[in-house]
Amino acid sequence: MTEPSPEIAGPGGVHGVAGPGPGEAYERRCRRLLRLAYPPRFLQTRGEEVLGTLLDLAEPGRTRPGARTVLDVLRGGAALRLRERPPLWDWVLYRLFYRRLPFRHRWWARDDIIGRFFVERLVLSWILLLLLSLLALSAFGVTVHNAQILFGWAASSYVLAWIDRRRIRRHLLAKHEFHPDGSSCVPRTDVVGDGAVPRPTS
């Protein structure tokens, strides 16, 4: 019985029928980890650079990042998100009343608006506001007994926000000077580090 020649046998096995090799699997999992940890804007500007660093530091034959690597990436992403996050009061007005954030936080708003689960974050904020209001009322001796009304309000709010999600997104993007596709209305703006730095056109 003849053995397959090296030219026929692919990196995953004979004829390349098997799955991807360790390097491809490691890169795919690193990309998934970076998407989880960092905001989209950071990945657009520096994602390939960070990915290259992870691949250079990987041990030969690994198919997934180690626990320390995962923790380092998650910690770095969390630190970046916290640095970019607007102050609490600005965030409350933005989240509950669609108030425009200060210009230095507009890219954070853009990532939030076009990100996944935007509607769910909106409704969750409304529910938290309602719960805080009920706690404040209970502190003054006022108790709401009919919980079904509250659950009904939360469900209807989610449905209405989901139906109107495209208009809400367009409205908030325009308020922060972005086009509906998420591109900036401000001419020639380069994203550097954790903020947007305008650069004059040539």
mmCIF file with all atom_site columns, C-alpha atoms in Angstrom:
data_model
loop_
_atom_site.group_PDB
_atom_site.id
_atom_site.type_symbol
_atom_site.label_atom_id
_atom_site.label_alt_id
_atom_site.label_comp_id
_atom_site.label_asym_id
_atom_site.label_entity_id
_atom_site.label_seq_id
_atom_site.pdbx_PDB_ins_code
_atom_site.Cartn_x
_atom_site.Cartn_y
_atom_site.Cartn_z
_atom_site.occupancy
_atom_site.B_iso_or_equiv
_atom_site.pdbx_formal_charge
_atom_site.auth_seq_id
_atom_site.auth_comp_id
_atom_site.auth_asym_id
_atom_site.auth_atom_id
_atom_site.pdbx_PDB_model_num
ATOM 1   C CA . MET A 1 1   ? 0.000   0.000  0.000  1.00 0.00 ? 1   MET A CA 1
ATOM 2   C CA . THR A 1 2   ? 1.491   3.294  -1.084 1.00 0.00 ? 2   THR A CA 1
ATOM 3   C CA . GLU A 1 3   ? 1.606   6.265  1.233  1.00 0.00 ? 3   GLU A CA 1
ATOM 4   C CA . PRO A 1 4   ? 0.277   9.643  0.077  1.00 0.00 ? 4   PRO A CA 1
ATOM 5   C CA . SER A 1 5   ? 2.932   11.974 -1.231 1.00 0.00 ? 5   SER A CA 1
ATOM 6   C CA . PRO A 1 6   ? 3.656   15.212 0.663  1.00 0.00 ? 6   PRO A CA 1
ATOM 7   C CA . GLU A 1 7   ? 2.242   17.200 -2.249 1.00 0.00 ? 7   GLU A CA 1
ATOM 8   C CA . ILE A 1 8   ? -1.164  15.493 -1.908 1.00 0.00 ? 8   ILE A CA 1
ATOM 9   C CA . ALA A 1 9   ? -1.401  15.391 1.863  1.00 0.00 ? 9   ALA A CA 1
ATOM 10  C CA . GLY A 1 10  ? -2.701  18.760 3.116  1.00 0.00 ? 10  GLY A CA 1
ATOM 11  C CA . PRO A 1 11  ? -1.847  20.397 6.446  1.00 0.00 ? 11  PRO A CA 1
ATOM 12  C CA . GLY A 1 12  ? -4.884  18.840 8.092  1.00 0.00 ? 12  GLY A CA 1
ATOM 13  C CA . GLY A 1 13  ? -4.381  15.323 6.705  1.00 0.00 ? 13  GLY A CA 1
ATOM 14  C CA . VAL A 1 14  ? -4.611  13.397 3.444  1.00 0.00 ? 14  VAL A CA 1
ATOM 15  C CA . HIS A 1 15  ? -5.948  15.630 0.633  1.00 0.00 ? 15  HIS A CA 1
ATOM 16  C CA . GLY A 1 16  ? -6.553  18.317 3.279  1.00 0.00 ? 16  GLY A CA 1
ATOM 17  C CA . VAL A 1 17  ? -9.903  16.712 4.176  1.00 0.00 ? 17  VAL A CA 1
ATOM 18  C CA . ALA A 1 18  ? -9.444  17.143 7.920  1.00 0.00 ? 18  ALA A CA 1
ATOM 19  C CA . GLY A 1 19  ? -9.993  20.409 9.768  1.00 0.00 ? 19  GLY A CA 1
ATOM 20  C CA . PRO A 1 20  ? -7.593  23.355 9.910  1.00 0.00 ? 20  PRO A CA 1
ATOM 21  C CA . GLY A 1 21  ? -4.156  23.038 11.442 1.00 0.00 ? 21  GLY A CA 1
ATOM 22  C CA . PRO A 1 22  ? -3.204  24.234 14.935 1.00 0.00 ? 22  PRO A CA 1
ATOM 23  C CA . GLY A 1 23  ? -2.051  27.633 13.686 1.00 0.00 ? 23  GLY A CA 1
ATOM 24  C CA . GLU A 1 24  ? -5.332  28.384 11.932 1.00 0.00 ? 24  GLU A CA 1
ATOM 25  C CA . ALA A 1 25  ? -7.381  27.223 14.907 1.00 0.00 ? 25  ALA A CA 1
ATOM 26  C CA . TYR A 1 26  ? -5.298  29.359 17.270 1.00 0.00 ? 26  TYR A CA 1
ATOM 27  C CA . GLU A 1 27  ? -5.694  32.445 15.077 1.00 0.00 ? 27  GLU A CA 1
ATOM 28  C CA . ARG A 1 28  ? -9.450  31.923 14.776 1.00 0.00 ? 28  ARG A CA 1
ATOM 29  C CA . ARG A 1 29  ? -9.840  31.665 18.555 1.00 0.00 ? 29  ARG A CA 1
ATOM 30  C CA . CYS A 1 30  ? -7.638  34.733 19.085 1.00 0.00 ? 30  CYS A CA 1
ATOM 31  C CA . ARG A 1 31  ? -9.825  36.749 16.732 1.00 0.00 ? 31  ARG A CA 1
ATOM 32  C CA . ARG A 1 32  ? -12.899 35.630 18.632 1.00 0.00 ? 32  ARG A CA 1
ATOM 33  C CA . LEU A 1 33  ? -11.268 36.597 21.936 1.00 0.00 ? 33  LEU A CA 1
ATOM 34  C CA . LEU A 1 34  ? -10.339 40.057 20.641 1.00 0.00 ? 34  LEU A CA 1
ATOM 35  C CA . ARG A 1 35  ? -13.890 40.651 19.399 1.00 0.00 ? 35  ARG A CA 1
ATOM 36  C CA . LEU A 1 36  ? -15.152 39.779 22.863 1.00 0.00 ? 36  LEU A CA 1
ATOM 37  C CA . ALA A 1 37  ? -12.678 41.971 24.733 1.00 0.00 ? 37  ALA A CA 1
ATOM 38  C CA . TYR A 1 38  ? -12.236 45.120 22.633 1.00 0.00 ? 38  TYR A CA 1
ATOM 39  C CA . PRO A 1 39  ? -14.643 47.600 21.021 1.00 0.00 ? 39  PRO A CA 1
ATOM 40  C CA . PRO A 1 40  ? -15.021 47.428 17.215 1.00 0.00 ? 40  PRO A CA 1
ATOM 41  C CA . ARG A 1 41  ? -13.202 50.719 16.614 1.00 0.00 ? 41  ARG A CA 1
ATOM 42  C CA . PHE A 1 42  ? -10.065 49.471 18.363 1.00 0.00 ? 42  PHE A CA 1
ATOM 43  C CA . LEU A 1 43  ? -10.126 46.295 16.294 1.00 0.00 ? 43  LEU A CA 1
ATOM 44  C CA . GLN A 1 44  ? -10.431 48.317 13.091 1.00 0.00 ? 44  GLN A CA 1
ATOM 45  C CA . THR A 1 45  ? -7.346  50.379 13.902 1.00 0.00 ? 45  THR A CA 1
ATOM 46  C CA . ARG A 1 46  ? -5.109  48.071 15.936 1.00 0.00 ? 46  ARG A CA 1
ATOM 47  C CA . GLY A 1 47  ? -6.725  44.647 15.839 1.00 0.00 ? 47  GLY A CA 1
ATOM 48  C CA . GLU A 1 48  ? -4.260  43.111 13.382 1.00 0.00 ? 48  GLU A CA 1
ATOM 49  C CA . GLU A 1 49  ? -1.339  44.492 15.378 1.00 0.00 ? 49  GLU A CA 1
ATOM 50  C CA . VAL A 1 50  ? -2.562  42.894 18.613 1.00 0.00 ? 50  VAL A CA 1
ATOM 51  C CA . LEU A 1 51  ? -3.415  39.674 16.790 1.00 0.00 ? 51  LEU A CA 1
ATOM 52  C CA . GLY A 1 52  ? 0.096   39.519 15.355 1.00 0.00 ? 52  GLY A CA 1
ATOM 53  C CA . THR A 1 53  ? 1.553   39.897 18.845 1.00 0.00 ? 53  THR A CA 1
ATOM 54  C CA . LEU A 1 54  ? -0.591  37.045 20.143 1.00 0.00 ? 54  LEU A CA 1
ATOM 55  C CA . LEU A 1 55  ? 0.464   34.814 17.254 1.00 0.00 ? 55  LEU A CA 1
ATOM 56  C CA . ASP A 1 56  ? 4.160   35.660 17.714 1.00 0.00 ? 56  ASP A CA 1
ATOM 57  C CA . LEU A 1 57  ? 4.016   34.773 21.421 1.00 0.00 ? 57  LEU A CA 1
ATOM 58  C CA . ALA A 1 58  ? 2.091   31.526 20.896 1.00 0.00 ? 58  ALA A CA 1
ATOM 59  C CA . GLU A 1 59  ? 3.816   28.249 21.696 1.00 0.00 ? 59  GLU A CA 1
ATOM 60  C CA . PRO A 1 60  ? 4.199   25.909 18.706 1.00 0.00 ? 60  PRO A CA 1
ATOM 61  C CA . GLY A 1 61  ? 1.311   23.499 18.255 1.00 0.00 ? 61  GLY A CA 1
ATOM 62  C CA . ARG A 1 62  ? -1.189  25.348 20.452 1.00 0.00 ? 62  ARG A CA 1
ATOM 63  C CA . THR A 1 63  ? -4.780  25.397 19.220 1.00 0.00 ? 63  THR A CA 1
ATOM 64  C CA . ARG A 1 64  ? -6.202  27.841 21.777 1.00 0.00 ? 64  ARG A CA 1
ATOM 65  C CA . PRO A 1 65  ? -4.876  30.713 23.918 1.00 0.00 ? 65  PRO A CA 1
ATOM 66  C CA . GLY A 1 66  ? -3.812  29.841 27.454 1.00 0.00 ? 66  GLY A CA 1
ATOM 67  C CA . ALA A 1 67  ? -5.619  31.058 30.548 1.00 0.00 ? 67  ALA A CA 1
ATOM 68  C CA . ARG A 1 68  ? -3.064  33.801 31.232 1.00 0.00 ? 68  ARG A CA 1
ATOM 69  C CA . THR A 1 69  ? -3.318  35.097 27.657 1.00 0.00 ? 69  THR A CA 1
ATOM 70  C CA . VAL A 1 70  ? -7.116  35.143 27.844 1.00 0.00 ? 70  VAL A CA 1
ATOM 71  C CA . LEU A 1 71  ? -7.040  37.029 31.148 1.00 0.00 ? 71  LEU A CA 1
ATOM 72  C CA . ASP A 1 72  ? -4.501  39.550 29.838 1.00 0.00 ? 72  ASP A CA 1
ATOM 73  C CA . VAL A 1 73  ? -6.587  40.262 26.736 1.00 0.00 ? 73  VAL A CA 1
ATOM 74  C CA . LEU A 1 74  ? -9.820  40.575 28.719 1.00 0.00 ? 74  LEU A CA 1
ATOM 75  C CA . ARG A 1 75  ? -8.136  42.830 31.270 1.00 0.00 ? 75  ARG A CA 1
ATOM 76  C CA . GLY A 1 76  ? -6.735  45.074 28.543 1.00 0.00 ? 76  GLY A CA 1
ATOM 77  C CA . GLY A 1 77  ? -10.106 45.310 26.820 1.00 0.00 ? 77  GLY A CA 1
ATOM 78  C CA . ALA A 1 78  ? -11.893 46.107 30.079 1.00 0.00 ? 78  ALA A CA 1
ATOM 79  C CA . ALA A 1 79  ? -9.361  48.831 30.926 1.00 0.00 ? 79  ALA A CA 1
ATOM 80  C CA . LEU A 1 80  ? -9.836  50.435 27.505 1.00 0.00 ? 80  LEU A CA 1
ATOM 81  C CA . ARG A 1 81  ? -13.627 50.348 27.780 1.00 0.00 ? 81  ARG A CA 1
ATOM 82  C CA . LEU A 1 82  ? -13.517 51.897 31.255 1.00 0.00 ? 82  LEU A CA 1
ATOM 83  C CA . ARG A 1 83  ? -11.221 54.705 30.083 1.00 0.00 ? 83  ARG A CA 1
ATOM 84  C CA . GLU A 1 84  ? -13.560 55.536 27.223 1.00 0.00 ? 84  GLU A CA 1
ATOM 85  C CA . ARG A 1 85  ? -16.779 55.244 29.185 1.00 0.00 ? 85  ARG A CA 1
ATOM 86  C CA . PRO A 1 86  ? -18.541 58.591 29.793 1.00 0.00 ? 86  PRO A CA 1
ATOM 87  C CA . PRO A 1 87  ? -19.193 59.880 33.331 1.00 0.00 ? 87  PRO A CA 1
ATOM 88  C CA . LEU A 1 88  ? -22.138 58.306 35.114 1.00 0.00 ? 88  LEU A CA 1
ATOM 89  C CA . TRP A 1 89  ? -24.506 61.269 34.847 1.00 0.00 ? 89  TRP A CA 1
ATOM 90  C CA . ASP A 1 90  ? -23.785 61.780 31.135 1.00 0.00 ? 90  ASP A CA 1
ATOM 91  C CA . TRP A 1 91  ? -24.306 58.059 30.575 1.00 0.00 ? 91  TRP A CA 1
ATOM 92  C CA . VAL A 1 92  ? -27.654 58.082 32.413 1.00 0.00 ? 92  VAL A CA 1
ATOM 93  C CA . LEU A 1 93  ? -28.953 60.994 30.320 1.00 0.00 ? 93  LEU A CA 1
ATOM 94  C CA . TYR A 1 94  ? -27.712 59.332 27.136 1.00 0.00 ? 94  TYR A CA 1
ATOM 95  C CA . ARG A 1 95  ? -29.133 55.931 27.912 1.00 0.00 ? 95  ARG A CA 1
ATOM 96  C CA . LEU A 1 96  ? -32.525 56.946 29.283 1.00 0.00 ? 96  LEU A CA 1
ATOM 97  C CA . PHE A 1 97  ? -33.279 60.156 27.405 1.00 0.00 ? 97  PHE A CA 1
ATOM 98  C CA . TYR A 1 98  ? -31.109 59.855 24.254 1.00 0.00 ? 98  TYR A CA 1
ATOM 99  C CA . ARG A 1 99  ? -29.056 62.859 25.330 1.00 0.00 ? 99  ARG A CA 1
ATOM 100 C CA . ARG A 1 100 ? -25.982 63.568 23.237 1.00 0.00 ? 100 ARG A CA 1
ATOM 101 C CA . LEU A 1 101 ? -22.696 62.694 24.929 1.00 0.00 ? 101 LEU A CA 1
ATOM 102 C CA . PRO A 1 102 ? -19.753 65.136 25.011 1.00 0.00 ? 102 PRO A CA 1
ATOM 103 C CA . PHE A 1 103 ? -17.707 65.080 21.816 1.00 0.00 ? 103 PHE A CA 1
ATOM 104 C CA . ARG A 1 104 ? -14.777 63.235 23.386 1.00 0.00 ? 104 ARG A CA 1
ATOM 105 C CA . HIS A 1 105 ? -17.101 60.273 24.047 1.00 0.00 ? 105 HIS A CA 1
ATOM 106 C CA . ARG A 1 106 ? -18.785 60.192 20.640 1.00 0.00 ? 106 ARG A CA 1
ATOM 107 C CA . TRP A 1 107 ? -16.786 57.179 19.466 1.00 0.00 ? 107 TRP A CA 1
ATOM 108 C CA . TRP A 1 108 ? -17.828 55.265 22.564 1.00 0.00 ? 108 TRP A CA 1
ATOM 109 C CA . ALA A 1 109 ? -21.436 56.158 21.702 1.00 0.00 ? 109 ALA A CA 1
ATOM 110 C CA . ARG A 1 110 ? -20.915 54.982 18.129 1.00 0.00 ? 110 ARG A CA 1
ATOM 111 C CA . ASP A 1 111 ? -19.612 51.593 19.271 1.00 0.00 ? 111 ASP A CA 1
ATOM 112 C CA . ASP A 1 112 ? -22.523 51.289 21.690 1.00 0.00 ? 112 ASP A CA 1
ATOM 113 C CA . ILE A 1 113 ? -25.170 52.202 19.111 1.00 0.00 ? 113 ILE A CA 1
ATOM 114 C CA . ILE A 1 114 ? -23.986 49.880 16.349 1.00 0.00 ? 114 ILE A CA 1
ATOM 115 C CA . GLY A 1 115 ? -23.003 47.104 18.767 1.00 0.00 ? 115 GLY A CA 1
ATOM 116 C CA . ARG A 1 116 ? -24.871 43.900 19.489 1.00 0.00 ? 116 ARG A CA 1
ATOM 117 C CA . PHE A 1 117 ? -27.706 43.879 22.033 1.00 0.00 ? 117 PHE A CA 1
ATOM 118 C CA . PHE A 1 118 ? -28.170 47.648 21.788 1.00 0.00 ? 118 PHE A CA 1
ATOM 119 C CA . VAL A 1 119 ? -31.947 47.357 22.242 1.00 0.00 ? 119 VAL A CA 1
ATOM 120 C CA . GLU A 1 120 ? -31.501 44.986 25.167 1.00 0.00 ? 120 GLU A CA 1
ATOM 121 C CA . ARG A 1 121 ? -29.173 47.461 26.883 1.00 0.00 ? 121 ARG A CA 1
ATOM 122 C CA . LEU A 1 122 ? -31.713 50.232 26.390 1.00 0.00 ? 122 LEU A CA 1
ATOM 123 C CA . VAL A 1 123 ? -34.585 48.250 27.873 1.00 0.00 ? 123 VAL A CA 1
ATOM 124 C CA . LEU A 1 124 ? -32.446 46.970 30.740 1.00 0.00 ? 124 LEU A CA 1
ATOM 125 C CA . SER A 1 125 ? -31.576 50.568 31.614 1.00 0.00 ? 125 SER A CA 1
ATOM 126 C CA . TRP A 1 126 ? -35.257 51.507 31.648 1.00 0.00 ? 126 TRP A CA 1
ATOM 127 C CA . ILE A 1 127 ? -36.031 48.551 33.903 1.00 0.00 ? 127 ILE A CA 1
ATOM 128 C CA . LEU A 1 128 ? -33.235 49.523 36.293 1.00 0.00 ? 128 LEU A CA 1
ATOM 129 C CA . LEU A 1 129 ? -34.598 53.067 36.425 1.00 0.00 ? 129 LEU A CA 1
ATOM 130 C CA . LEU A 1 130 ? -38.043 51.691 37.233 1.00 0.00 ? 130 LEU A CA 1
ATOM 131 C CA . LEU A 1 131 ? -36.675 49.457 39.983 1.00 0.00 ? 131 LEU A CA 1
ATOM 132 C CA . LEU A 1 132 ? -34.750 52.345 41.517 1.00 0.00 ? 132 LEU A CA 1
ATOM 133 C CA . SER A 1 133 ? -37.917 54.439 41.434 1.00 0.00 ? 133 SER A CA 1
ATOM 134 C CA . LEU A 1 134 ? -39.834 51.679 43.212 1.00 0.00 ? 134 LEU A CA 1
ATOM 135 C CA . LEU A 1 135 ? -37.118 51.402 45.844 1.00 0.00 ? 135 LEU A CA 1
ATOM 136 C CA . ALA A 1 136 ? -37.303 55.154 46.386 1.00 0.00 ? 136 ALA A CA 1
ATOM 137 C CA . LEU A 1 137 ? -41.083 54.956 46.759 1.00 0.00 ? 137 LEU A CA 1
ATOM 138 C CA . SER A 1 138 ? -40.817 52.065 49.197 1.00 0.00 ? 138 SER A CA 1
ATOM 139 C CA . ALA A 1 139 ? -38.433 54.141 51.307 1.00 0.00 ? 139 ALA A CA 1
ATOM 140 C CA . PHE A 1 140 ? -41.291 56.605 51.757 1.00 0.00 ? 140 PHE A CA 1
ATOM 141 C CA . GLY A 1 141 ? -43.781 53.853 52.567 1.00 0.00 ? 141 GLY A CA 1
ATOM 142 C CA . VAL A 1 142 ? -45.368 53.561 49.103 1.00 0.00 ? 142 VAL A CA 1
ATOM 143 C CA . THR A 1 143 ? -45.597 49.952 47.905 1.00 0.00 ? 143 THR A CA 1
ATOM 144 C CA . VAL A 1 144 ? -46.590 48.708 44.440 1.00 0.00 ? 144 VAL A CA 1
ATOM 145 C CA . HIS A 1 145 ? -48.311 45.347 44.792 1.00 0.00 ? 145 HIS A CA 1
ATOM 146 C CA . ASN A 1 146 ? -49.219 44.465 41.200 1.00 0.00 ? 146 ASN A CA 1
ATOM 147 C CA . ALA A 1 147 ? -45.991 43.071 39.766 1.00 0.00 ? 147 ALA A CA 1
ATOM 148 C CA . GLN A 1 148 ? -47.758 41.898 36.597 1.00 0.00 ? 148 GLN A CA 1
ATOM 149 C CA . ILE A 1 149 ? -48.108 45.497 35.471 1.00 0.00 ? 149 ILE A CA 1
ATOM 150 C CA . LEU A 1 150 ? -44.345 45.965 35.801 1.00 0.00 ? 150 LEU A CA 1
ATOM 151 C CA . PHE A 1 151 ? -43.525 42.833 33.834 1.00 0.00 ? 151 PHE A CA 1
ATOM 152 C CA . GLY A 1 152 ? -46.049 43.828 31.184 1.00 0.00 ? 152 GLY A CA 1
ATOM 153 C CA . TRP A 1 153 ? -44.487 47.265 30.913 1.00 0.00 ? 153 TRP A CA 1
ATOM 154 C CA . ALA A 1 154 ? -41.008 45.760 30.519 1.00 0.00 ? 154 ALA A CA 1
ATOM 155 C CA . ALA A 1 155 ? -42.182 43.336 27.823 1.00 0.00 ? 155 ALA A CA 1
ATOM 156 C CA . SER A 1 156 ? -44.061 45.993 25.861 1.00 0.00 ? 156 SER A CA 1
ATOM 157 C CA . SER A 1 157 ? -41.083 48.380 26.105 1.00 0.00 ? 157 SER A CA 1
ATOM 158 C CA . TYR A 1 158 ? -38.806 45.746 24.622 1.00 0.00 ? 158 TYR A CA 1
ATOM 159 C CA . VAL A 1 159 ? -41.200 45.005 21.756 1.00 0.00 ? 159 VAL A CA 1
ATOM 160 C CA . LEU A 1 160 ? -41.662 48.695 20.911 1.00 0.00 ? 160 LEU A CA 1
ATOM 161 C CA . ALA A 1 161 ? -37.912 49.375 21.068 1.00 0.00 ? 161 ALA A CA 1
ATOM 162 C CA . TRP A 1 162 ? -37.203 46.353 18.857 1.00 0.00 ? 162 TRP A CA 1
ATOM 163 C CA . ILE A 1 163 ? -39.728 47.503 16.252 1.00 0.00 ? 163 ILE A CA 1
ATOM 164 C CA . ASP A 1 164 ? -38.294 51.039 16.272 1.00 0.00 ? 164 ASP A CA 1
ATOM 165 C CA . ARG A 1 165 ? -34.636 50.012 16.623 1.00 0.00 ? 165 ARG A CA 1
ATOM 166 C CA . ARG A 1 166 ? -33.500 51.248 13.189 1.00 0.00 ? 166 ARG A CA 1
ATOM 167 C CA . ARG A 1 167 ? -34.958 54.718 13.701 1.00 0.00 ? 167 ARG A CA 1
ATOM 168 C CA . ILE A 1 168 ? -33.473 54.906 17.214 1.00 0.00 ? 168 ILE A CA 1
ATOM 169 C CA . ARG A 1 169 ? -30.055 53.930 15.880 1.00 0.00 ? 169 ARG A CA 1
ATOM 170 C CA . ARG A 1 170 ? -30.188 56.460 13.031 1.00 0.00 ? 170 ARG A CA 1
ATOM 171 C CA . HIS A 1 171 ? -31.348 59.188 15.415 1.00 0.00 ? 171 HIS A CA 1
ATOM 172 C CA . LEU A 1 172 ? -28.566 58.588 17.937 1.00 0.00 ? 172 LEU A CA 1
ATOM 173 C CA . LEU A 1 173 ? -25.878 58.200 15.271 1.00 0.00 ? 173 LEU A CA 1
ATOM 174 C CA . ALA A 1 174 ? -26.901 61.486 13.663 1.00 0.00 ? 174 ALA A CA 1
ATOM 175 C CA . LYS A 1 175 ? -26.941 63.187 17.051 1.00 0.00 ? 175 LYS A CA 1
ATOM 176 C CA . HIS A 1 176 ? -23.309 62.140 17.555 1.00 0.00 ? 176 HIS A CA 1
ATOM 177 C CA . GLU A 1 177 ? -22.313 63.163 13.993 1.00 0.00 ? 177 GLU A CA 1
ATOM 178 C CA . PHE A 1 178 ? -22.222 59.742 12.357 1.00 0.00 ? 178 PHE A CA 1
ATOM 179 C CA . HIS A 1 179 ? -23.820 58.422 9.204  1.00 0.00 ? 179 HIS A CA 1
ATOM 180 C CA . PRO A 1 180 ? -26.305 55.508 9.457  1.00 0.00 ? 180 PRO A CA 1
ATOM 181 C CA . ASP A 1 181 ? -23.510 53.065 8.545  1.00 0.00 ? 181 ASP A CA 1
ATOM 182 C CA . GLY A 1 182 ? -21.388 54.275 11.483 1.00 0.00 ? 182 GLY A CA 1
ATOM 183 C CA . SER A 1 183 ? -18.909 56.346 9.481  1.00 0.00 ? 183 SER A CA 1
ATOM 184 C CA . SER A 1 184 ? -18.070 59.780 10.833 1.00 0.00 ? 184 SER A CA 1
ATOM 185 C CA . CYS A 1 185 ? -19.684 62.948 9.466  1.00 0.00 ? 185 CYS A CA 1
ATOM 186 C CA . VAL A 1 186 ? -16.657 64.924 10.644 1.00 0.00 ? 186 VAL A CA 1
ATOM 187 C CA . PRO A 1 187 ? -14.227 65.289 7.704  1.00 0.00 ? 187 PRO A CA 1
ATOM 188 C CA . ARG A 1 188 ? -11.055 63.242 7.874  1.00 0.00 ? 188 ARG A CA 1
ATOM 189 C CA . THR A 1 189 ? -11.086 62.002 11.441 1.00 0.00 ? 189 THR A CA 1
ATOM 190 C CA . ASP A 1 190 ? -8.448  59.505 12.457 1.00 0.00 ? 190 ASP A CA 1
ATOM 191 C CA . VAL A 1 191 ? -8.988  57.247 15.420 1.00 0.00 ? 191 VAL A CA 1
ATOM 192 C CA . VAL A 1 192 ? -5.925  57.084 17.633 1.00 0.00 ? 192 VAL A CA 1
ATOM 193 C CA . GLY A 1 193 ? -5.694  55.105 20.854 1.00 0.00 ? 193 GLY A CA 1
ATOM 194 C CA . ASP A 1 194 ? -8.856  55.549 22.878 1.00 0.00 ? 194 ASP A CA 1
ATOM 195 C CA . GLY A 1 195 ? -10.215 58.669 21.193 1.00 0.00 ? 195 GLY A CA 1
ATOM 196 C CA . ALA A 1 196 ? -10.825 60.458 17.935 1.00 0.00 ? 196 ALA A CA 1
ATOM 197 C CA . VAL A 1 197 ? -8.130  62.911 16.847 1.00 0.00 ? 197 VAL A CA 1
ATOM 198 C CA . PRO A 1 198 ? -9.122  65.218 13.963 1.00 0.00 ? 198 PRO A CA 1
ATOM 199 C CA . ARG A 1 199 ? -6.510  65.636 11.286 1.00 0.00 ? 199 ARG A CA 1
ATOM 200 C CA . PRO A 1 200 ? -6.703  68.387 8.677  1.00 0.00 ? 200 PRO A CA 1
ATOM 201 C CA . THR A 1 201 ? -7.164  67.283 5.113  1.00 0.00 ? 201 THR A CA 1
ATOM 202 C CA . SER A 1 202 ? -4.323  67.768 2.701  1.00 0.00 ? 202 SER A CA 1
#
